[in-house]
PDB file of C-alpha atoms in Angstrom:
ATOM      1  CA  UNK A 242      -7.348 -14.438  -6.840  1.00  0.00           C
ATOM      2  CA  UNK A 243      -9.618 -16.623  -4.787  1.00  0.00           C
ATOM      3  CA  UNK A 244     -12.954 -15.008  -3.963  1.00  0.00           C
ATOM      4  CA  UNK A 245     -15.708 -16.156  -1.663  1.00  0.00           C
ATOM      5  CA  UNK A 246     -19.129 -14.660  -2.184  1.00  0.00           C
ATOM      6  CA  UNK A 247     -21.642 -14.922   0.608  1.00  0.00           C
ATOM      7  CA  UNK A 248     -25.384 -14.546   0.306  1.00  0.00           C
ATOM      8  CA  UNK A 249     -27.411 -12.944   1.536  1.00  0.00           C
ATOM      9  CA  UNK A 250     -25.378  -9.935   2.637  1.00  0.00           C
ATOM     10  CA  UNK A 251     -27.908  -9.042   5.291  1.00  0.00           C
ATOM     11  CA  UNK A 252     -30.703 -11.005   6.884  1.00  0.00           C
ATOM     12  CA  UNK A 253     -33.251  -9.790   9.393  1.00  0.00           C
ATOM     13  CA  UNK A 254     -35.552 -12.417  10.877  1.00  0.00           C
ATOM     14  CA  UNK A 255     -37.725 -13.135  13.884  1.00  0.00           C
ATOM     15  CA  UNK A 256     -36.747 -15.451  16.675  1.00  0.00           C
ATOM     16  CA  UNK A 257     -37.720 -19.043  15.893  1.00  0.00           C
ATOM     17  CA  UNK A 258     -37.269 -18.789  12.143  1.00  0.00           C
ATOM     18  CA  UNK A 259     -34.860 -20.892  10.121  1.00  0.00           C
ATOM     19  CA  UNK A 260     -32.253 -19.490   7.772  1.00  0.00           C
ATOM     20  CA  UNK A 261     -29.483 -20.531   5.416  1.00  0.00           C
ATOM     21  CA  UNK A 262     -26.339 -18.626   4.511  1.00  0.00           C
ATOM     22  CA  UNK A 263     -24.397 -19.541   1.401  1.00  0.00           C
ATOM     23  CA  UNK A 264     -20.711 -19.262   0.614  1.00  0.00           C
ATOM     24  CA  UNK A 265     -19.703 -19.745  -3.016  1.00  0.00           C
ATOM     25  CA  UNK A 266     -16.494 -19.679  -4.986  1.00  0.00           C
ATOM     26  CA  UNK A 267     -15.113 -20.737  -8.319  1.00  0.00           C
ATOM     27  CA  UNK A 268     -11.995 -21.990  -6.563  1.00  0.00           C
ATOM     28  CA  UNK A 269     -11.414 -25.252  -4.754  1.00  0.00           C
ATOM     29  CA  UNK A 270     -10.389 -25.017  -1.115  1.00  0.00           C
ATOM     30  CA  UNK A 271      -8.582 -27.583   0.995  1.00  0.00           C
ATOM     31  CA  UNK A 272     -10.630 -26.520   3.976  1.00  0.00           C
ATOM     32  CA  UNK A 273     -13.371 -24.086   4.756  1.00  0.00           C
ATOM     33  CA  UNK A 274     -14.185 -22.472   8.051  1.00  0.00           C
ATOM     34  CA  UNK A 275     -17.136 -20.555   9.403  1.00  0.00           C
ATOM     35  CA  UNK A 276     -16.771 -17.761  11.933  1.00  0.00           C
ATOM     36  CA  UNK A 277     -19.092 -15.493  13.841  1.00  0.00           C
ATOM     37  CA  UNK A 278     -17.990 -12.007  14.777  1.00  0.00           C
ATOM     38  CA  UNK A 279     -19.502  -9.662  17.330  1.00  0.00           C
ATOM     39  CA  UNK A 280     -19.039  -5.878  16.930  1.00  0.00           C
ATOM     40  CA  UNK A 281     -15.644  -4.717  18.157  1.00  0.00           C
ATOM     41  CA  UNK A 282     -14.272  -8.224  18.547  1.00  0.00           C
ATOM     42  CA  UNK A 283     -12.287 -10.692  16.509  1.00  0.00           C
ATOM     43  CA  UNK A 284     -14.005 -13.582  14.678  1.00  0.00           C
ATOM     44  CA  UNK A 285     -14.647 -16.765  16.608  1.00  0.00           C
ATOM     45  CA  UNK A 286     -14.351 -20.105  14.869  1.00  0.00           C
ATOM     46  CA  UNK A 287     -17.557 -22.129  14.616  1.00  0.00           C
ATOM     47  CA  UNK A 288     -16.508 -25.071  12.487  1.00  0.00           C
ATOM     48  CA  UNK A 289     -13.982 -26.375   9.980  1.00  0.00           C
ATOM     49  CA  UNK A 290     -14.928 -28.653   7.097  1.00  0.00           C
ATOM     50  CA  UNK A 291     -12.344 -30.410   5.001  1.00  0.00           C
ATOM     51  CA  UNK A 292     -14.024 -33.213   3.067  1.00  0.00           C
ATOM     52  CA  UNK A 293     -16.272 -32.677   0.046  1.00  0.00           C
ATOM     53  CA  UNK A 294     -19.878 -33.406   0.993  1.00  0.00           C
ATOM     54  CA  UNK A 295     -19.103 -33.213   4.699  1.00  0.00           C
ATOM     55  CA  UNK A 296     -21.899 -32.192   7.038  1.00  0.00           C
ATOM     56  CA  UNK A 297     -21.252 -31.022  10.581  1.00  0.00           C
ATOM     57  CA  UNK A 298     -23.767 -30.096  13.217  1.00  0.00           C
ATOM     58  CA  UNK A 299     -23.216 -27.758  16.128  1.00  0.00           C
ATOM     59  CA  UNK A 300     -26.424 -27.673  18.179  1.00  0.00           C
ATOM     60  CA  UNK A 301     -28.857 -25.686  16.004  1.00  0.00           C
ATOM     61  CA  UNK A 302     -26.251 -24.956  13.335  1.00  0.00           C
ATOM     62  CA  UNK A 303     -25.663 -27.282  10.381  1.00  0.00           C
ATOM     63  CA  UNK A 304     -22.700 -26.769   8.100  1.00  0.00           C
ATOM     64  CA  UNK A 305     -22.192 -28.412   4.735  1.00  0.00           C
ATOM     65  CA  UNK A 306     -19.192 -28.465   2.420  1.00  0.00           C
ATOM     66  CA  UNK A 307     -19.963 -28.875  -1.258  1.00  0.00           C
ATOM     67  CA  UNK A 308     -18.935 -32.062  -3.021  1.00  0.00           C
ATOM     68  CA  UNK A 309     -16.464 -30.150  -5.174  1.00  0.00           C
ATOM     69  CA  UNK A 310     -15.165 -28.174  -2.163  1.00  0.00           C
ATOM     70  CA  UNK A 311     -16.058 -24.874  -3.838  1.00  0.00           C
ATOM     71  CA  UNK A 312     -19.046 -23.911  -1.741  1.00  0.00           C
ATOM     72  CA  UNK A 313     -20.548 -24.255   1.678  1.00  0.00           C
ATOM     73  CA  UNK A 314     -23.723 -23.484   3.551  1.00  0.00           C
ATOM     74  CA  UNK A 315     -24.693 -22.691   7.105  1.00  0.00           C
ATOM     75  CA  UNK A 316     -28.213 -23.482   8.236  1.00  0.00           C
ATOM     76  CA  UNK A 317     -29.578 -22.229  11.532  1.00  0.00           C
ATOM     77  CA  UNK A 318     -32.705 -23.812  12.953  1.00  0.00           C
ATOM     78  CA  UNK A 319     -35.001 -21.878  15.276  1.00  0.00           C
ATOM     79  CA  UNK A 320     -32.825 -18.773  15.389  1.00  0.00           C
ATOM     80  CA  UNK A 321     -32.321 -17.000  18.690  1.00  0.00           C
ATOM     81  CA  UNK A 322     -31.436 -13.387  19.425  1.00  0.00           C
ATOM     82  CA  UNK A 323     -28.012 -14.602  20.536  1.00  0.00           C
ATOM     83  CA  UNK A 324     -27.327 -15.732  16.969  1.00  0.00           C
ATOM     84  CA  UNK A 325     -27.132 -12.110  15.870  1.00  0.00           C
ATOM     85  CA  UNK A 326     -23.757 -11.260  14.388  1.00  0.00           C
ATOM     86  CA  UNK A 327     -21.576 -11.220  11.315  1.00  0.00           C
ATOM     87  CA  UNK A 328     -21.056 -14.669   9.817  1.00  0.00           C
ATOM     88  CA  UNK A 329     -17.936 -15.187   7.772  1.00  0.00           C
ATOM     89  CA  UNK A 330     -16.799 -18.141   5.734  1.00  0.00           C
ATOM     90  CA  UNK A 331     -13.106 -18.504   5.048  1.00  0.00           C
ATOM     91  CA  UNK A 332     -11.261 -20.840   2.753  1.00  0.00           C
ATOM     92  CA  UNK A 333      -7.666 -21.823   2.600  1.00  0.00           C
ATOM     93  CA  UNK A 334      -5.096 -24.508   2.647  1.00  0.00           C
ATOM     94  CA  UNK A 335      -4.694 -26.882   5.521  1.00  0.00           C
ATOM     95  CA  UNK A 336      -1.190 -25.814   6.412  1.00  0.00           C
ATOM     96  CA  UNK A 337      -0.577 -23.285   9.156  1.00  0.00           C
ATOM     97  CA  UNK A 338       1.432 -20.965   6.946  1.00  0.00           C
ATOM     98  CA  UNK A 339      -1.318 -20.709   4.354  1.00  0.00           C
ATOM     99  CA  UNK A 340      -3.543 -17.661   4.456  1.00  0.00           C
ATOM    100  CA  UNK A 341      -7.286 -17.698   4.748  1.00  0.00           C
ATOM    101  CA  UNK A 342      -9.465 -15.911   2.243  1.00  0.00           C
ATOM    102  CA  UNK A 343     -12.577 -14.502   3.846  1.00  0.00           C
ATOM    103  CA  UNK A 344     -16.013 -14.328   2.337  1.00  0.00           C
ATOM    104  CA  UNK A 345     -17.914 -11.098   1.906  1.00  0.00           C
ATOM    105  CA  UNK A 346     -19.856 -11.710   5.118  1.00  0.00           C
ATOM    106  CA  UNK A 347     -23.486 -12.088   6.107  1.00  0.00           C
ATOM    107  CA  UNK A 348     -24.907  -9.851   8.761  1.00  0.00           C
ATOM    108  CA  UNK A 349     -27.683 -11.570  10.703  1.00  0.00           C
ATOM    109  CA  UNK A 350     -30.138  -9.778  12.939  1.00  0.00           C
ATOM    110  CA  UNK A 351     -32.534 -11.893  14.970  1.00  0.00           C
ATOM    111  CA  UNK A 352     -35.299  -9.932  16.635  1.00  0.00           C
ATOM    112  CA  UNK A 353     -37.395 -11.113  19.586  1.00  0.00           C
TER     113      UNK A 353
ATOM    114  CA  UNK B1169      -7.778 -23.686  23.765  1.00  0.00           C
ATOM    115  CA  UNK B1170      -5.304 -21.580  21.923  1.00  0.00           C
ATOM    116  CA  UNK B1171      -5.457 -17.862  22.519  1.00  0.00           C
ATOM    117  CA  UNK B1172      -4.195 -14.962  20.496  1.00  0.00           C
ATOM    118  CA  UNK B1173      -3.904 -11.690  22.337  1.00  0.00           C
ATOM    119  CA  UNK B1174      -3.851  -8.319  20.631  1.00  0.00           C
ATOM    120  CA  UNK B1175      -2.905  -5.019  22.221  1.00  0.00           C
ATOM    121  CA  UNK B1176      -4.053  -2.307  22.451  1.00  0.00           C
ATOM    122  CA  UNK B1177      -7.765  -2.819  21.893  1.00  0.00           C
ATOM    123  CA  UNK B1178      -8.317   0.851  21.172  1.00  0.00           C
ATOM    124  CA  UNK B1179      -5.976   3.662  20.276  1.00  0.00           C
ATOM    125  CA  UNK B1180      -6.463   7.253  19.262  1.00  0.00           C
ATOM    126  CA  UNK B1181      -3.531   9.067  17.757  1.00  0.00           C
ATOM    127  CA  UNK B1182      -2.770  12.338  16.072  1.00  0.00           C
ATOM    128  CA  UNK B1183      -2.300  12.529  12.349  1.00  0.00           C
ATOM    129  CA  UNK B1184       1.351  12.055  11.412  1.00  0.00           C
ATOM    130  CA  UNK B1185       2.290   9.875  14.359  1.00  0.00           C
ATOM    131  CA  UNK B1186       3.021   6.140  14.332  1.00  0.00           C
ATOM    132  CA  UNK B1187       1.138   3.436  16.154  1.00  0.00           C
ATOM    133  CA  UNK B1188       2.321  -0.048  17.048  1.00  0.00           C
ATOM    134  CA  UNK B1189      -0.073  -2.968  17.491  1.00  0.00           C
ATOM    135  CA  UNK B1190       1.076  -6.207  19.098  1.00  0.00           C
ATOM    136  CA  UNK B1191      -0.192  -9.706  18.436  1.00  0.00           C
ATOM    137  CA  UNK B1192       0.833 -12.565  20.701  1.00  0.00           C
ATOM    138  CA  UNK B1193       0.093 -16.258  20.572  1.00  0.00           C
ATOM    139  CA  UNK B1194      -0.202 -17.189  24.229  1.00  0.00           C
ATOM    140  CA  UNK B1195       0.050 -20.960  24.309  1.00  0.00           C
ATOM    141  CA  UNK B1196       1.419 -22.046  20.968  1.00  0.00           C
ATOM    142  CA  UNK B1197       4.187 -21.067  18.610  1.00  0.00           C
ATOM    143  CA  UNK B1198       3.182 -19.381  15.402  1.00  0.00           C
ATOM    144  CA  UNK B1199       5.760 -19.151  12.644  1.00  0.00           C
ATOM    145  CA  UNK B1200       3.136 -17.389  10.581  1.00  0.00           C
ATOM    146  CA  UNK B1201       0.683 -14.716  11.623  1.00  0.00           C
ATOM    147  CA  UNK B1202      -1.740 -12.720   9.544  1.00  0.00           C
ATOM    148  CA  UNK B1203      -2.850  -9.113   9.694  1.00  0.00           C
ATOM    149  CA  UNK B1204      -6.292  -8.041   8.542  1.00  0.00           C
ATOM    150  CA  UNK B1205      -8.103  -4.767   8.200  1.00  0.00           C
ATOM    151  CA  UNK B1206     -11.831  -4.470   8.535  1.00  0.00           C
ATOM    152  CA  UNK B1207     -13.987  -1.514   7.556  1.00  0.00           C
ATOM    153  CA  UNK B1208     -17.374  -0.986   9.220  1.00  0.00           C
ATOM    154  CA  UNK B1209     -19.926  -3.642   8.325  1.00  0.00           C
ATOM    155  CA  UNK B1210     -17.505  -5.311   5.928  1.00  0.00           C
ATOM    156  CA  UNK B1211     -15.512  -8.504   5.867  1.00  0.00           C
ATOM    157  CA  UNK B1212     -11.853  -8.942   6.745  1.00  0.00           C
ATOM    158  CA  UNK B1213      -9.297  -7.900   4.182  1.00  0.00           C
ATOM    159  CA  UNK B1214      -5.927  -9.600   4.414  1.00  0.00           C
ATOM    160  CA  UNK B1215      -3.130  -7.056   4.539  1.00  0.00           C
ATOM    161  CA  UNK B1216      -0.060  -9.199   4.979  1.00  0.00           C
ATOM    162  CA  UNK B1217       1.392 -12.466   6.127  1.00  0.00           C
ATOM    163  CA  UNK B1218       3.942 -12.130   8.888  1.00  0.00           C
ATOM    164  CA  UNK B1219       6.753 -14.667   8.808  1.00  0.00           C
ATOM    165  CA  UNK B1220       8.997 -15.295  11.814  1.00  0.00           C
ATOM    166  CA  UNK B1221      12.565 -14.396  11.043  1.00  0.00           C
ATOM    167  CA  UNK B1222      11.906 -13.121   7.539  1.00  0.00           C
ATOM    168  CA  UNK B1223      10.168 -10.371   5.651  1.00  0.00           C
ATOM    169  CA  UNK B1224       6.418 -10.121   5.629  1.00  0.00           C
ATOM    170  CA  UNK B1225       4.457 -10.857   2.481  1.00  0.00           C
ATOM    171  CA  UNK B1226       2.097  -8.038   1.590  1.00  0.00           C
ATOM    172  CA  UNK B1227      -1.100  -8.304  -0.380  1.00  0.00           C
ATOM    173  CA  UNK B1228      -1.511  -6.302  -3.540  1.00  0.00           C
ATOM    174  CA  UNK B1229      -2.280  -2.663  -2.850  1.00  0.00           C
ATOM    175  CA  UNK B1230      -0.953  -2.649   0.715  1.00  0.00           C
ATOM    176  CA  UNK B1231       1.949  -0.248   1.252  1.00  0.00           C
ATOM    177  CA  UNK B1232       4.747  -2.088   3.021  1.00  0.00           C
ATOM    178  CA  UNK B1233       6.459   1.145   4.043  1.00  0.00           C
ATOM    179  CA  UNK B1234       3.294   2.382   5.690  1.00  0.00           C
ATOM    180  CA  UNK B1235       2.351  -0.830   7.452  1.00  0.00           C
ATOM    181  CA  UNK B1236       5.553  -2.181   8.945  1.00  0.00           C
ATOM    182  CA  UNK B1237       5.420  -5.747  10.172  1.00  0.00           C
ATOM    183  CA  UNK B1238       7.950  -7.368  12.452  1.00  0.00           C
ATOM    184  CA  UNK B1239       7.818 -10.991  13.549  1.00  0.00           C
ATOM    185  CA  UNK B1240      10.779 -11.204  15.857  1.00  0.00           C
ATOM    186  CA  UNK B1241       9.783 -14.292  17.804  1.00  0.00           C
ATOM    187  CA  UNK B1242       7.562 -17.331  17.463  1.00  0.00           C
ATOM    188  CA  UNK B1243       4.915 -15.749  19.666  1.00  0.00           C
ATOM    189  CA  UNK B1244       4.943 -12.083  18.716  1.00  0.00           C
ATOM    190  CA  UNK B1245       4.189 -10.102  15.596  1.00  0.00           C
ATOM    191  CA  UNK B1246       3.821  -6.338  15.485  1.00  0.00           C
ATOM    192  CA  UNK B1247       2.132  -4.039  13.008  1.00  0.00           C
ATOM    193  CA  UNK B1248       3.246  -0.419  12.967  1.00  0.00           C
ATOM    194  CA  UNK B1249       1.113   2.109  11.128  1.00  0.00           C
ATOM    195  CA  UNK B1250       3.571   4.828  10.218  1.00  0.00           C
ATOM    196  CA  UNK B1251       2.665   8.472   9.701  1.00  0.00           C
ATOM    197  CA  UNK B1252      -0.961   7.660  10.332  1.00  0.00           C
ATOM    198  CA  UNK B1253      -3.699   9.648   8.636  1.00  0.00           C
ATOM    199  CA  UNK B1254      -7.468   9.701   9.194  1.00  0.00           C
ATOM    200  CA  UNK B1255      -7.994   7.307   6.278  1.00  0.00           C
ATOM    201  CA  UNK B1256      -5.973   4.710   8.214  1.00  0.00           C
ATOM    202  CA  UNK B1257      -8.656   4.662  10.882  1.00  0.00           C
ATOM    203  CA  UNK B1258     -10.008   1.137  10.936  1.00  0.00           C
ATOM    204  CA  UNK B1259     -10.307  -2.103  12.870  1.00  0.00           C
ATOM    205  CA  UNK B1260      -7.110  -4.143  12.635  1.00  0.00           C
ATOM    206  CA  UNK B1261      -7.140  -7.850  13.501  1.00  0.00           C
ATOM    207  CA  UNK B1262      -4.348 -10.378  13.718  1.00  0.00           C
ATOM    208  CA  UNK B1263      -4.578 -14.129  13.581  1.00  0.00           C
ATOM    209  CA  UNK B1264      -2.404 -17.165  13.908  1.00  0.00           C
ATOM    210  CA  UNK B1265      -3.044 -20.670  12.699  1.00  0.00           C
ATOM    211  CA  UNK B1266      -2.302 -23.558  14.990  1.00  0.00           C
ATOM    212  CA  UNK B1267      -1.086 -26.660  13.248  1.00  0.00           C
ATOM    213  CA  UNK B1268      -3.067 -29.725  14.220  1.00  0.00           C
ATOM    214  CA  UNK B1269      -2.013 -33.369  14.201  1.00  0.00           C
ATOM    215  CA  UNK B1270      -0.430 -34.467  10.947  1.00  0.00           C
ATOM    216  CA  UNK B1271      -0.427 -30.788   9.936  1.00  0.00           C
ATOM    217  CA  UNK B1272      -3.992 -30.923   8.690  1.00  0.00           C
ATOM    218  CA  UNK B1273      -7.177 -29.162   9.604  1.00  0.00           C
ATOM    219  CA  UNK B1274      -5.493 -26.152  11.123  1.00  0.00           C
ATOM    220  CA  UNK B1275      -7.545 -23.613  12.990  1.00  0.00           C
ATOM    221  CA  UNK B1276      -7.090 -19.868  12.857  1.00  0.00           C
ATOM    222  CA  UNK B1277      -7.367 -17.979  16.112  1.00  0.00           C
ATOM    223  CA  UNK B1278      -7.954 -14.282  16.122  1.00  0.00           C
ATOM    224  CA  UNK B1279      -6.962 -11.460  18.373  1.00  0.00           C
ATOM    225  CA  UNK B1280      -9.566  -9.198  19.863  1.00  0.00           C
ATOM    226  CA  UNK B1281      -8.845  -6.520  17.294  1.00  0.00           C
ATOM    227  CA  UNK B1282      -7.553  -2.960  17.590  1.00  0.00           C
ATOM    228  CA  UNK B1283      -9.759   0.007  16.861  1.00  0.00           C
ATOM    229  CA  UNK B1284      -7.468   2.724  15.491  1.00  0.00           C
ATOM    230  CA  UNK B1285      -8.769   6.262  15.241  1.00  0.00           C
ATOM    231  CA  UNK B1286      -6.532   8.891  13.707  1.00  0.00           C
ATOM    232  CA  UNK B1287      -7.559  12.468  14.436  1.00  0.00           C
TER     233      UNK B1287
END
């Protein structure tokens, strides 16, 4: 069974601070995705990484896929209150019929 | 972009009744859809993989007779919670993966979720 452990589980910070969320597994994934979920809604895709060592930037968010494609990180610079939410990593195959395995989740609270 | 629509968003039902949740891919065909369950403040737990025209594949520990899945067309999958009980109360989410060019780097799109409360 493929498992994705995220750390930390919960993070409470002040606006303007930086933070990093980690997603680790003992399994190799063909691709890894990061999502953010608001309460009462479905997850929304932030980014997909597919190449070991790949780094992608989305405004203040920087995503990295580990060289061995077993882990990933999400770094947020100068957090804003709008970044509050549940962050989920998910790994799986590249094909559309292949299921995604979700990480344990990181709940982020950014206070003014 | 691709959209997956889930209905209803909220439902309250009496214990012992059945509830059907629909998941539609609005602008792409999805031969495979996925059903997840999410408990408060927890991650998504995959329940089953819904396959168009064939039987669903259930994850270990998920009762197939309790959670009936039908994928009758390329744009619609349904999850029916049969003889619902209070412990079935949860947030249910469906998703579909859209195949990109050369069948790589597929994205998963999620429905809005259904909050089921069994009283």
